[in-house]
PDB file of C-alpha atoms in Angstrom:
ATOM      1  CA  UNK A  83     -15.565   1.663  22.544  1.00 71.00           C
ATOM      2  CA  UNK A  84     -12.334   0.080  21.946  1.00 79.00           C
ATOM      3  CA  UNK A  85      -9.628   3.139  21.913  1.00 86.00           C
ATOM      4  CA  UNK A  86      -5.970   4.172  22.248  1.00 92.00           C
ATOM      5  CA  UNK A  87      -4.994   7.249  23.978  1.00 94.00           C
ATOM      6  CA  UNK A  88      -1.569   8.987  23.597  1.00 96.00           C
ATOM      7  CA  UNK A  89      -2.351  11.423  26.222  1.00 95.00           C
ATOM      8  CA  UNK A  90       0.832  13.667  25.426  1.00 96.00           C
ATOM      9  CA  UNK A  91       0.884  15.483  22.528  1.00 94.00           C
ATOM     10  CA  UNK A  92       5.226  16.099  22.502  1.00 97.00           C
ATOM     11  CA  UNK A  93       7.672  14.794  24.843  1.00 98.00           C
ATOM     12  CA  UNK A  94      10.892  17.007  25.394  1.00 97.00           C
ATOM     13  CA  UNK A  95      13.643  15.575  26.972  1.00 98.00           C
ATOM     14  CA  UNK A  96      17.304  16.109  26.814  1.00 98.00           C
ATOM     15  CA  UNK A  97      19.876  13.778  25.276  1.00 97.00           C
ATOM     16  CA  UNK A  98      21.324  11.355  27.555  1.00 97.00           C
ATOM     17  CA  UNK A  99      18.044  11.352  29.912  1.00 97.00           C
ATOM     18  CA  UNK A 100      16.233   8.186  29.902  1.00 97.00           C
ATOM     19  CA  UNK A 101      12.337   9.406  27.991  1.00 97.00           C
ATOM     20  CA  UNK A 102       8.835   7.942  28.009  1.00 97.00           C
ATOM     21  CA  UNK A 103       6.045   8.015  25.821  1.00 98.00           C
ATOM     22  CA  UNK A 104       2.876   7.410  27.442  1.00 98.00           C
ATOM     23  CA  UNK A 105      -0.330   4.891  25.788  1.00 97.00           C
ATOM     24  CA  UNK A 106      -3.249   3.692  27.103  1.00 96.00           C
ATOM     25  CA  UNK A 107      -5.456   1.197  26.081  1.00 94.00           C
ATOM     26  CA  UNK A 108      -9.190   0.322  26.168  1.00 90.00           C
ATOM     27  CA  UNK A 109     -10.118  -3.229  24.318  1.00 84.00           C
ATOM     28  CA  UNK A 110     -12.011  -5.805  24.870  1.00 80.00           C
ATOM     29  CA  UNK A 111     -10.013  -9.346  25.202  1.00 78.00           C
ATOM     30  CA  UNK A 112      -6.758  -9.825  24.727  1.00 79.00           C
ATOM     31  CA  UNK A 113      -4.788  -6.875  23.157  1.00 84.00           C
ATOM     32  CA  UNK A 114      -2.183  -7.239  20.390  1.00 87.00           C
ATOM     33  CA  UNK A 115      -0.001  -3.966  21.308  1.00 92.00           C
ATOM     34  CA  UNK A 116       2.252  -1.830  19.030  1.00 93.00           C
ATOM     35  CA  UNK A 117       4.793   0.780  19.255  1.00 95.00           C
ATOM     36  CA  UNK A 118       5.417   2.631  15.637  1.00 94.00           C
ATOM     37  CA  UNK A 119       7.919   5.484  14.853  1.00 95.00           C
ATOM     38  CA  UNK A 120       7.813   7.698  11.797  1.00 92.00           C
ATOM     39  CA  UNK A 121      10.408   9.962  11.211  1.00 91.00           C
ATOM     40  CA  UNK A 122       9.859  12.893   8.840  1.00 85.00           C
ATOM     41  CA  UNK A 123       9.271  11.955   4.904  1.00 79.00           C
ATOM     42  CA  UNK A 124       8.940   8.887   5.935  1.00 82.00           C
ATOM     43  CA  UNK A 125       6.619   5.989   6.673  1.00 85.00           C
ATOM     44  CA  UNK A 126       5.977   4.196   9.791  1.00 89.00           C
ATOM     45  CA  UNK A 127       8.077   1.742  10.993  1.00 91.00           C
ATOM     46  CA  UNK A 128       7.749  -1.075  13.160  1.00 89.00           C
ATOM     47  CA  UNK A 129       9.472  -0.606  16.720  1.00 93.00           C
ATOM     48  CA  UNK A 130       7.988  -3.295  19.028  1.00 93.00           C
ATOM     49  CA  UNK A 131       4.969  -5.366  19.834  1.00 91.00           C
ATOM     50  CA  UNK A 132       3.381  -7.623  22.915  1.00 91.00           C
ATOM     51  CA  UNK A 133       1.447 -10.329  22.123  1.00 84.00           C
ATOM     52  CA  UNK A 134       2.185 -12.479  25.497  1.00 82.00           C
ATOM     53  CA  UNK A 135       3.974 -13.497  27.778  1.00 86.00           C
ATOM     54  CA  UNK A 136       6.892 -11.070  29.450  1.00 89.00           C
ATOM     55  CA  UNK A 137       5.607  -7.922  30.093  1.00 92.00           C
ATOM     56  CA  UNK A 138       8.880  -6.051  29.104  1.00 95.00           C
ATOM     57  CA  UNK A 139       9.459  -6.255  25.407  1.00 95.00           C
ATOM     58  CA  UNK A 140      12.603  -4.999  23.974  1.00 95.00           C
ATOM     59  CA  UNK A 141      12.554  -3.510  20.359  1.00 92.00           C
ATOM     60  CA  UNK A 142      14.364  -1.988  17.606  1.00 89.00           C
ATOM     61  CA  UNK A 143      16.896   0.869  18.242  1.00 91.00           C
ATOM     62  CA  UNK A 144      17.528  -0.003  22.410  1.00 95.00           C
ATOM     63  CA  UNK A 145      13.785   0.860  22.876  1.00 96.00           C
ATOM     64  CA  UNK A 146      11.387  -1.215  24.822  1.00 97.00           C
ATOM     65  CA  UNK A 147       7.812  -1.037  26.308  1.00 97.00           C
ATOM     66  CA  UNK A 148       6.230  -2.241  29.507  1.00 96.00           C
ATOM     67  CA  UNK A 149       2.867  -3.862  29.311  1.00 95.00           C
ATOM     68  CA  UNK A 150       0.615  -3.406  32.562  1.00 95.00           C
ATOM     69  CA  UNK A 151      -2.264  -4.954  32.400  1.00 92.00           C
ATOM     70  CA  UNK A 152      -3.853  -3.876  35.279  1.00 93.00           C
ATOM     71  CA  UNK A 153      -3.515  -0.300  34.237  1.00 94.00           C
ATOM     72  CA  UNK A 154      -4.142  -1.146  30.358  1.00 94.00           C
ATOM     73  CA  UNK A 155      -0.323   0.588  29.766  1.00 96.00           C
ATOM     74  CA  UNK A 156       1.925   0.087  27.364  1.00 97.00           C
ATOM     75  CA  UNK A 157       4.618   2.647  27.766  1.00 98.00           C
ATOM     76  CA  UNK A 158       7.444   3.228  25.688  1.00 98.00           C
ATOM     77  CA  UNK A 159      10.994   3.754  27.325  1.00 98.00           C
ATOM     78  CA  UNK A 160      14.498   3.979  26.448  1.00 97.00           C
ATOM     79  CA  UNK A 161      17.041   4.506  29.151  1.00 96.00           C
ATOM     80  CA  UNK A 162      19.257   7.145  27.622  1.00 97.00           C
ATOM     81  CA  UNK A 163      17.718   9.015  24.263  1.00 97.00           C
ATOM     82  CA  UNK A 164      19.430  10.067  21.358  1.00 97.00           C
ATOM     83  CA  UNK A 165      18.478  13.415  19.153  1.00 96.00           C
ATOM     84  CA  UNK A 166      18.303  10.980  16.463  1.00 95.00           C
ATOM     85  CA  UNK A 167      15.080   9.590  18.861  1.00 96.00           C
ATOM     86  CA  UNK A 168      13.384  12.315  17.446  1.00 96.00           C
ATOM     87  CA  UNK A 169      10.497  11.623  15.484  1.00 96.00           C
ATOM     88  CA  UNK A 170       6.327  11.014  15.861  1.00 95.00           C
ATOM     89  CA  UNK A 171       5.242   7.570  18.157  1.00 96.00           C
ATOM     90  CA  UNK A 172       2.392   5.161  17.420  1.00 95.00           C
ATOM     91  CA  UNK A 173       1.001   3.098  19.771  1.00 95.00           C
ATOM     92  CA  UNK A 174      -1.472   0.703  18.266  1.00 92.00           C
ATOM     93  CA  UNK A 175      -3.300  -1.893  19.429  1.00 89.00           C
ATOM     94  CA  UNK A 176      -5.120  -5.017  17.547  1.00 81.00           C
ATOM     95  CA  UNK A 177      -7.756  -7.332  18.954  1.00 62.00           C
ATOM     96  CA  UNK A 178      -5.970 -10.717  19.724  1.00 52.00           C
ATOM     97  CA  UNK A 179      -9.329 -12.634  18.969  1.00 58.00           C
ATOM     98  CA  UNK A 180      -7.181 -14.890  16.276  1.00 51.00           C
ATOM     99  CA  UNK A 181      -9.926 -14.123  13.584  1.00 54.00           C
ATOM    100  CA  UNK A 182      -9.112 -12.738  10.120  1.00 53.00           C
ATOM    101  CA  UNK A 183      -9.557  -9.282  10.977  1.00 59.00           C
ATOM    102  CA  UNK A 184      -6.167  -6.985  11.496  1.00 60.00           C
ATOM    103  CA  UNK A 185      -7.730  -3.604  11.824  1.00 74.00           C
ATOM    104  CA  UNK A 186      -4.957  -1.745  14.319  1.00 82.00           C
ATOM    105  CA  UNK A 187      -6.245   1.122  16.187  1.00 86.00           C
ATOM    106  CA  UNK A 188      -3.718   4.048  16.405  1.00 90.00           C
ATOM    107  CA  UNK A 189      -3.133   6.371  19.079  1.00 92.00           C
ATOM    108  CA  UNK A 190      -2.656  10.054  17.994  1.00 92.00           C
ATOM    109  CA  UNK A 191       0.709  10.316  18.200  1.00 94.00           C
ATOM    110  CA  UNK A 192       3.158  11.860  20.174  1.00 96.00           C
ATOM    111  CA  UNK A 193       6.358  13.879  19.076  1.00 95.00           C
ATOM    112  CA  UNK A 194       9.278  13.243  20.699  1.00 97.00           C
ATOM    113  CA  UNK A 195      11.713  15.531  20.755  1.00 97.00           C
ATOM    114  CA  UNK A 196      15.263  15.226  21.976  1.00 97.00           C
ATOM    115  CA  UNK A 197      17.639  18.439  23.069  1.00 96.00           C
ATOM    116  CA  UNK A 198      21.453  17.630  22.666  1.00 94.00           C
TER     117      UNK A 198
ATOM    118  CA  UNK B 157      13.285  -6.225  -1.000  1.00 81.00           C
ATOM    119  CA  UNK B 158      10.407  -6.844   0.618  1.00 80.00           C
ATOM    120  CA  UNK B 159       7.917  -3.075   0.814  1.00 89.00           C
ATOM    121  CA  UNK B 160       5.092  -1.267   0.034  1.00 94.00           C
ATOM    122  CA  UNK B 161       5.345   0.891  -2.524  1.00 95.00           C
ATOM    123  CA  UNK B 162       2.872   4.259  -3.190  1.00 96.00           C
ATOM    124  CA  UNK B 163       2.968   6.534  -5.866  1.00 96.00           C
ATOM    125  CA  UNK B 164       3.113   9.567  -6.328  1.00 96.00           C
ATOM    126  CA  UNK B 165       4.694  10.795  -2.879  1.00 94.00           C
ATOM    127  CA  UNK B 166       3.277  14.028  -3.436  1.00 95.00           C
ATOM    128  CA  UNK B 167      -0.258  15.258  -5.258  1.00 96.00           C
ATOM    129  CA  UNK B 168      -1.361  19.150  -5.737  1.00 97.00           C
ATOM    130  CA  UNK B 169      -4.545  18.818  -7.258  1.00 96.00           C
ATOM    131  CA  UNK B 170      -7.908  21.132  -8.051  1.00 97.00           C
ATOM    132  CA  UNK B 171     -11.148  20.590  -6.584  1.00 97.00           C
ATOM    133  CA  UNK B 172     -12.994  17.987  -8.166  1.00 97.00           C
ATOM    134  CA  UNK B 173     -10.226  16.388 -10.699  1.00 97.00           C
ATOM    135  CA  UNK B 174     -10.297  12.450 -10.395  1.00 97.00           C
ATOM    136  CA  UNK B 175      -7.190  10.964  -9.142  1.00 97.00           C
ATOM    137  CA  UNK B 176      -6.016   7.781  -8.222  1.00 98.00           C
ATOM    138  CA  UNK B 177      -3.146   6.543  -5.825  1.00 98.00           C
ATOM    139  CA  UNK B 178      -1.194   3.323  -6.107  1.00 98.00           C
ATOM    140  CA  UNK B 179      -0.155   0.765  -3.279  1.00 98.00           C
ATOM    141  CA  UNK B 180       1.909  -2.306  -4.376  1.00 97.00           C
ATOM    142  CA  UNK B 181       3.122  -5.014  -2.153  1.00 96.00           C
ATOM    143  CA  UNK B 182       5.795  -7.690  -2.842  1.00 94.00           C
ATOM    144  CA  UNK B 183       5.308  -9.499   0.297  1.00 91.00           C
ATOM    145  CA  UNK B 184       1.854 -11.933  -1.228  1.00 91.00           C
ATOM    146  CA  UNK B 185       0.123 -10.608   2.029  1.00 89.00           C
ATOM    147  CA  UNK B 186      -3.450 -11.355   1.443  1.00 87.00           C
ATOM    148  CA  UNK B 187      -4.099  -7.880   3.761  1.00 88.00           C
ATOM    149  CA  UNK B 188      -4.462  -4.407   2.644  1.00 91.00           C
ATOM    150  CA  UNK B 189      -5.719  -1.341   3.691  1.00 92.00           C
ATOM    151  CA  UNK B 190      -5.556   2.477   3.678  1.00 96.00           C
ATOM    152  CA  UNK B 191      -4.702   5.490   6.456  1.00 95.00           C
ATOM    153  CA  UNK B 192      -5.112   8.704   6.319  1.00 96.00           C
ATOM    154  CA  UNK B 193      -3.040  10.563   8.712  1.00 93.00           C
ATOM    155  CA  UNK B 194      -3.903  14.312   9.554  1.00 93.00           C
ATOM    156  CA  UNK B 195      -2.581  16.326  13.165  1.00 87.00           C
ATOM    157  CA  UNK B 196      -4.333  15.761  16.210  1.00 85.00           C
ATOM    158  CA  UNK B 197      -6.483  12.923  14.740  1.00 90.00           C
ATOM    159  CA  UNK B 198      -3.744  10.277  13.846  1.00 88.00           C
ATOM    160  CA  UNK B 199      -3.961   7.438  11.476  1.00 90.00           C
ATOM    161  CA  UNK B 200      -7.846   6.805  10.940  1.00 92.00           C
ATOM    162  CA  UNK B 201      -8.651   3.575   8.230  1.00 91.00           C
ATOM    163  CA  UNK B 202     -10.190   4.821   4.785  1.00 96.00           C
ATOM    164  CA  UNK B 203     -10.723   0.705   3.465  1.00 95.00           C
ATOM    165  CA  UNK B 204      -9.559  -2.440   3.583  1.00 91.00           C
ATOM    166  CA  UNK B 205      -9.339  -5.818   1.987  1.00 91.00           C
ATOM    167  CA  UNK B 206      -8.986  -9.089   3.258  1.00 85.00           C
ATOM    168  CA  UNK B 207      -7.894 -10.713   0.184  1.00 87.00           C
ATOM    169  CA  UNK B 208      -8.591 -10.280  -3.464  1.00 93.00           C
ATOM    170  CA  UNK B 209     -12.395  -8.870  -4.761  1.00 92.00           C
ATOM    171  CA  UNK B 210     -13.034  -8.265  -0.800  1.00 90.00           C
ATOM    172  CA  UNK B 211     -13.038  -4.781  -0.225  1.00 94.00           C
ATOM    173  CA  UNK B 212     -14.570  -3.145   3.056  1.00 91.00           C
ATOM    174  CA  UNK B 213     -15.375   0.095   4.783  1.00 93.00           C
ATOM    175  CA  UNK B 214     -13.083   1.810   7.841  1.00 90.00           C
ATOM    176  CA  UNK B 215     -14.119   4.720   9.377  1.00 89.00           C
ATOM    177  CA  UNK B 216     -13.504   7.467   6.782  1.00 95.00           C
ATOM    178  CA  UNK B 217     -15.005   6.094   3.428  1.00 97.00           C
ATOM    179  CA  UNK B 218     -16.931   8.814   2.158  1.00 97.00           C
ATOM    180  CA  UNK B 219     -15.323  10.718  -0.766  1.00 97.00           C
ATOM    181  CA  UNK B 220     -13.284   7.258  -1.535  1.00 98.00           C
ATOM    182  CA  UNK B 221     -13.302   4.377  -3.707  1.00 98.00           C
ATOM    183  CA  UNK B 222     -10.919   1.323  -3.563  1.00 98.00           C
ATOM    184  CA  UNK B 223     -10.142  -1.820  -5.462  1.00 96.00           C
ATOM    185  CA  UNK B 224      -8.608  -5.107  -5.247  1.00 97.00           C
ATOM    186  CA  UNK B 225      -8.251  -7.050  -8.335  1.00 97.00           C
ATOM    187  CA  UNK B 226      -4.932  -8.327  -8.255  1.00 96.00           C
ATOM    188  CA  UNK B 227      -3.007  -9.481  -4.409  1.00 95.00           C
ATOM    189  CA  UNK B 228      -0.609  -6.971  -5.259  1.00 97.00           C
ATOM    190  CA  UNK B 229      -1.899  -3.916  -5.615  1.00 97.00           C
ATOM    191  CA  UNK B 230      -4.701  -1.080  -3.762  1.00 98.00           C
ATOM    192  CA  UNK B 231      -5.423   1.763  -5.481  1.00 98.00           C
ATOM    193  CA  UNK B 232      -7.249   4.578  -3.849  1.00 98.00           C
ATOM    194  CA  UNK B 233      -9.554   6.653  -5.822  1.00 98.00           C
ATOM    195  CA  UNK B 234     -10.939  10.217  -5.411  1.00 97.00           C
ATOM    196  CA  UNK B 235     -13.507  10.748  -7.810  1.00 95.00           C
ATOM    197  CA  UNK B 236     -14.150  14.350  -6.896  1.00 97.00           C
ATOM    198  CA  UNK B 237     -11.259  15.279  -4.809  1.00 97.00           C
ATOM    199  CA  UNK B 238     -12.212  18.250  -2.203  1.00 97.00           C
ATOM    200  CA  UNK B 239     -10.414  20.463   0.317  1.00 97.00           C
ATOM    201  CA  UNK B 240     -10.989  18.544   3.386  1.00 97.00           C
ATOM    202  CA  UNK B 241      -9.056  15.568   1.780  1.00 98.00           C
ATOM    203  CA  UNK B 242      -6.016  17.334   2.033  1.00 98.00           C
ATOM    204  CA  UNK B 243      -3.908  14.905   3.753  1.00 97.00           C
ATOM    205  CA  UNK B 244      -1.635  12.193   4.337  1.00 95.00           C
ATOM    206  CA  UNK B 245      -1.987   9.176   3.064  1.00 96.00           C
ATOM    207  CA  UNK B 246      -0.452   5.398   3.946  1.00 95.00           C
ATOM    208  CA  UNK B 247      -1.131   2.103   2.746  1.00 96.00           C
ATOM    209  CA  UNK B 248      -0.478  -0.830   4.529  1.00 92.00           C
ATOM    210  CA  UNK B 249      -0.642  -4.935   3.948  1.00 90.00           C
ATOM    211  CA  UNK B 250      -0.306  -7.999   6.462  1.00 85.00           C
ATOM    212  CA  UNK B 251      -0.561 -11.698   6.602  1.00 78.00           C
ATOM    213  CA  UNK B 252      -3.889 -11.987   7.660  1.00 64.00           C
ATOM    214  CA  UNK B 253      -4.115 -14.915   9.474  1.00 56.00           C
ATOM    215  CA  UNK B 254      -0.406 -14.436  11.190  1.00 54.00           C
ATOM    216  CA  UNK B 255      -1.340 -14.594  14.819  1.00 44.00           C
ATOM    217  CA  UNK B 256       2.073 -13.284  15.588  1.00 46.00           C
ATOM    218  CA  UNK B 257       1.895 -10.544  12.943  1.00 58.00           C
ATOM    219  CA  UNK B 258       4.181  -7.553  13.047  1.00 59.00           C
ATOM    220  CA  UNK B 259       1.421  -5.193  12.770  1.00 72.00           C
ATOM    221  CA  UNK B 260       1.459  -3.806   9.010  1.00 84.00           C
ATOM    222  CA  UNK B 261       3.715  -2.894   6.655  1.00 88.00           C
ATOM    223  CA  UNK B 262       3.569   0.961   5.120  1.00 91.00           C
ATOM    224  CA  UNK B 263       4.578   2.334   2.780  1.00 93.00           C
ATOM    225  CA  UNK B 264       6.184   5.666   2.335  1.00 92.00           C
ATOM    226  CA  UNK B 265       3.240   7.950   2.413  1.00 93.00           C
ATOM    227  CA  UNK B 266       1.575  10.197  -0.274  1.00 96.00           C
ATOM    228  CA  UNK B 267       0.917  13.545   0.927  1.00 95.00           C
ATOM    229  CA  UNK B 268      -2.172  15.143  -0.734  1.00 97.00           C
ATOM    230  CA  UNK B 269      -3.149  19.038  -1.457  1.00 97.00           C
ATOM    231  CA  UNK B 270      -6.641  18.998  -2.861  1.00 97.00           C
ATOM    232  CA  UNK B 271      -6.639  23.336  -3.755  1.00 96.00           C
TER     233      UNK B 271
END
């Protein structure tokens, strides 16, 4: 069954510390991959995506994600985190299969939360 | 400005009351669907349509109805609203046949207390 796992349900981490937010993946194909952020009252927004080519994709905010296909990762990172980081992470993934369908699977989230 | 608009943002309603809940989108996507988002379980899809008159099941259709008679705009109905539709609600639209799509677009959310 295709699936995304977040396997951590909050991430602490202090401000200033570089943070990661895990995802996993299981698809078949190629997978369209997604990194979402809502902060509270508020809808999800768009942080990042890999569709192809370099595996390290730099997004929105100084975030970026590494793609490792081998271990079906896509891991969110940001080298030094901000309180204002704080908020519930997406990871989503899409089937690349070019056909009309654009049903994104969502992880469960994670909550990040950053300590000043 | 280019969104997704829901109203209301917030719903308290009784057991059983009809309601509806609106999703506009400026953006002539041809995509639309609906989330609902509850703790532990994440964002699971309600419906979808790929374009006008085409309306589909997600995972979670029971207790819902949806329509799509204009591009614009996705209403989501509750005939019978119960308890265990308490939630959080999103609607989203895309291009559908972007291959280098940005995901979706949500809107703002309408949370939902069915009492």
């Amino acid at each position: 069954a295709q699936s995304v796992a977040q396997p951590e349900d909050q991430v602490n981490v202090a401000e200033g510390n570089p943070l990661t937010v895990k995802c996993t993946y299981s698809v078949s194909g190629n997978p369209y991959l997604f990194w979402y952020v809502q902060y509270p009252n508020r809808g999800l927004q768009f942080l990042l995506k890999y569709i192809t080519g370099d595996n390290l994709v730099k997004g929105s905010y100084g975030f970026e994600a590494e793609f490792n296909k081998s271990q079906t990762s896509f891991h969110l990172k940001k080298p030094s985190a901000l309180v204002s980081d704080s908020a519930l992470y997406f990871c989503a993934v899409r089937l690349g299969d070019g056909g009309a369908t654009n049903k994104l699977i969502f992880g469960t989230g994670t909550l990040l939360a950053v300590q000043p | 400005e280019a969104q997704v608009t829901q109203n209301p943002r917030y719903l308290i309603t009784v057991t059983g009351k009809k309601l509806t809940v609106t999703c506009s989108q400026n953006m002539n996507h041809e995509y639309m669907s609906w989330y609902r988002q509850d703790p532990g379980l994440g964002l699971r899809q309600i419906y979808y349509s790929m374009n006008v008159e085409v309306t589909d099941k997600g995972d979670v259709p029971e207790g819902y109805k949806v329509s799509r008679k204009e591009k614009r705009n996705f209403p989501l109905i509750l005939e019978s609203p119960s308890p265990n539709q308490t939630s959080l609600y999103f609607c989203a639209s895309s291009l559908s046949r972007d291959r280098t799509v940005y995901g979706y677009t949500f809107g703002s959310g309408t949370r939902l207390t069915v009492v």
